[in-house]
Amino acid sequence: MEPLQALRKIFQEAGELSSADELLHLIVTRVKEATHSDVCSIYLADEERDDWVLVATEGLSGEAIGSVRMRTGEGLVGYICKHQSLLNLEDGSKHPNYRYFPETGEEHFAGFLGVPVISFRRVIGVLVIQSYETRCFSAEEEAFLITIAAQLAGPLKTVLSQEKLAALTTEDSNDQIKVQGIKGSAGISIGKVHFLAPFNDLATVKDERCQHPDDEIIRFREALEDVKLEVQSGGDKLASSVPQDVHALFGVYLMMLDNDMIVKQTEERIHEGFTAASALRQTIDSHAQEFERMDDAYLRARAEDIRHIGARIYARMSAHHHIIDVPDEPVILVSKLLSITEIAQFPPDKLAGIVCMEGSSLSHTAVLANALGVTAVMGIGDIPRSKIDQQLAVMDGYRAQVIFNASEPLQLEYRRLIEQERKLVRGLEKLKELPAETTDHHRINLYANTGLLADISPGLERGAEGVGLYRSEIPFMLHDTFPTEDEQTQVYREVLQAYAPRSVYMRTLDIGGDKALPYFGFTEENPYLGWRGIRFTLDNGSIFLTQIRALLRASIGINNMKIMLPMVSRVEEVDAFRVLLDDALTQLREEGVEVKRPSIGIMIEVPSAMMILEQLAKRVDFISIGSNDLTQYLLAVDRNNPKVSSLYNFLNPAVICSIHRIVRIAHQHRLKVSLCGEMAADPAAVLLLIGMGIDTLSMSAFNLPKIKWVIRTISRTRAETLLTKVLALESEDSIREVLEAELIQAGLAGLIRAGS
Ligand code: PEP
Ligand code: MG
């Protein structure tokens, strides 16, 4: 069999499996088959024990799984790991490194071919085939196994990263299990696991026909009404604990429950003869899949809401609904997916954390957890209930890690961190009313990034002095069609009013790249180098003009708005925008609406804009550095691509040197400079930005207090010295090391964890 054919078969069958050991078993079975060998085995790294363990075999005795272990350099497998190269031996037992394990029964086998499985330059395991016959494997067989090992590195890495190994090789449910998930809500927590078993899974409902459609309709409608009441009461319970805009999420659920698409289509399917459950499953599937197909991550995450709604209605219909017992002490809730209504059934003081086996950081579950200040980790993958329920777990929301059945010393360490964090938060609250000023009295403006109306109040509550980046594409992304001028005017005005008289930097539509509009699809070979930001809006003049008019109208009588252009890469773009702005102002004047001309600025996100900054500077009133895109384009790294994302680092010397240059040139032209990418929220990077003399930092509201603390702790002179030192360094690691040493010395050690 060709390697590709064998691989295709493995990947096809793997889709149907639900556990890591099934996957490992599938691999050894199929590889043994395809190579016509007598044994195929996989060894994987066990980092906890610092050795290599046999995790699957077809041909050796099954009892050896989990018990045959070798250190690096020990035995043939250890030899392969140490030298990172394959071994092809006509008789393995003759090799000087051979070590005999009686439990394997391998004395029957002579021929041995082992290849390392390498992921991102690190050996993570070894794939071995063996034969009864005394013979070397052929060059073709070698090539086959190398190809298979290279392709399986990804899946095997996943097995390892979820540390299923511990669960695989032991039946002892008290073993510590550490899992890596996706960030949901920051924080550190410790508590007993409260496992919420999913109700009967709607996804497993088969297409069944019914006898009495009218009865099914009644069942469906009653369930729908019950869920509406449930959502309503969930919302009421949390009304005083979360900001109004997060509370509005419950309204979104209610709207979905009233949505014709769900109600009507389900009822139509019942009339076609399906049971209520089958009809509901079909409707929910088709809507959720529509969202799941979308490129935009935010919209994709909305599929979760639809599935939650479906699950709730189904639970009510199948009478599996039960009132959740509220525990006496704070617990870590663990489930496959948790909806906001399920979370609302727990008083916030009884929630130590939230862990979902599925889900993303953009889910409303994560939004609610953030608003409640509850640590949340999403997408950890399947874990059997029996191994974790009622056991103690610790959560590190900063690193998106959960450790179930945590050992005593680990618990102690985490309790110490929790105490440290409590002190940090208490200290930060006191800073709210104080200015962001260095110890030698240099003032820096601290602004919030927003895009959702839901983000307005957290910014104000945390002392934001304005909005440094309003991502106007977000309201566009939440619509079904391009929002009208009036609709846009209304949304923009709400933000401007909420912050007045503080400044709001409205960025014009920045779609393209990873941000797509569901109603204006286009595919590109290379979207990040394609129709993005100002390129898109200038080519779609009427959309742009409508937005500019809406922005101008929204600011009438408030006058705190500035307009900022994304993805500028050439002077002609700014000139073309100025013509459009003039047109919009003239039009409005002719319509009898007098509007003041706002300040205009550009984002520096593309290297070419940085190189022609002098020419651009003559045309604008301010500069804002988009460090996310600038880093990606300078380093040619897509940070959403897992193969290269580890190379994405804004502390790279090239990025630091570029930002320093931008600030210098802007100041020479007497322009204020802000920075509004993620870098603005990194305490270590902020030390450098203070040293460069940055005027404004804009970040998500959550990060404002800690960055204010950094600014108020250091002097500008000290930051300048640090900058000089860092500009002479050549690697990202050495730069971070110097900056973190400075944070520790300044008494800001607690922020190193929070910033990472
Ligand atoms: C940036 O690129 O740094 C930025 C703030 O813009 P966005 O993240 O919205 O692309
Ligand atoms: Mg950007």
PDB file of C-alpha atoms in Angstrom, residues 103 116 133 145 208 210 242 310 373 436 463 606-607 717:
ATOM      1  CA  GLU A 103       6.872  -8.840  29.170  1.00  0.00           C
ATOM      2  CA  PRO A 116      11.594   9.019  15.333  1.00  0.00           C
ATOM      3  CA  GLU A 133      12.684 -12.871   9.738  1.00  0.00           C
ATOM      4  CA  LEU A 145       7.708   4.564   7.645  1.00  0.00           C
ATOM      5  CA  GLU A 208     -37.926   9.193  13.180  1.00  0.00           C
ATOM      6  CA  CYS A 210     -44.405  10.347  14.108  1.00  0.00           C
ATOM      7  CA  VAL A 242     -22.881  41.427  35.240  1.00  0.00           C
ATOM      8  CA  GLY A 310     -31.315  23.159  20.744  1.00  0.00           C
ATOM      9  CA  GLY A 373     -14.738  37.285  36.875  1.00  0.00           C
ATOM     10  CA  ALA A 436      -1.356  56.967  34.334  1.00  0.00           C
ATOM     11  CA  GLY A 463     -10.964  54.131  34.110  1.00  0.00           C
ATOM     12  CA  VAL A 606       2.266  47.584   6.969  1.00  0.00           C
ATOM     13  CA  PRO A 607       6.068  47.900   6.656  1.00  0.00           C
ATOM     14  CA  THR A 717      14.399  57.962  32.599  1.00  0.00           C
TER      15      THR A 717
END
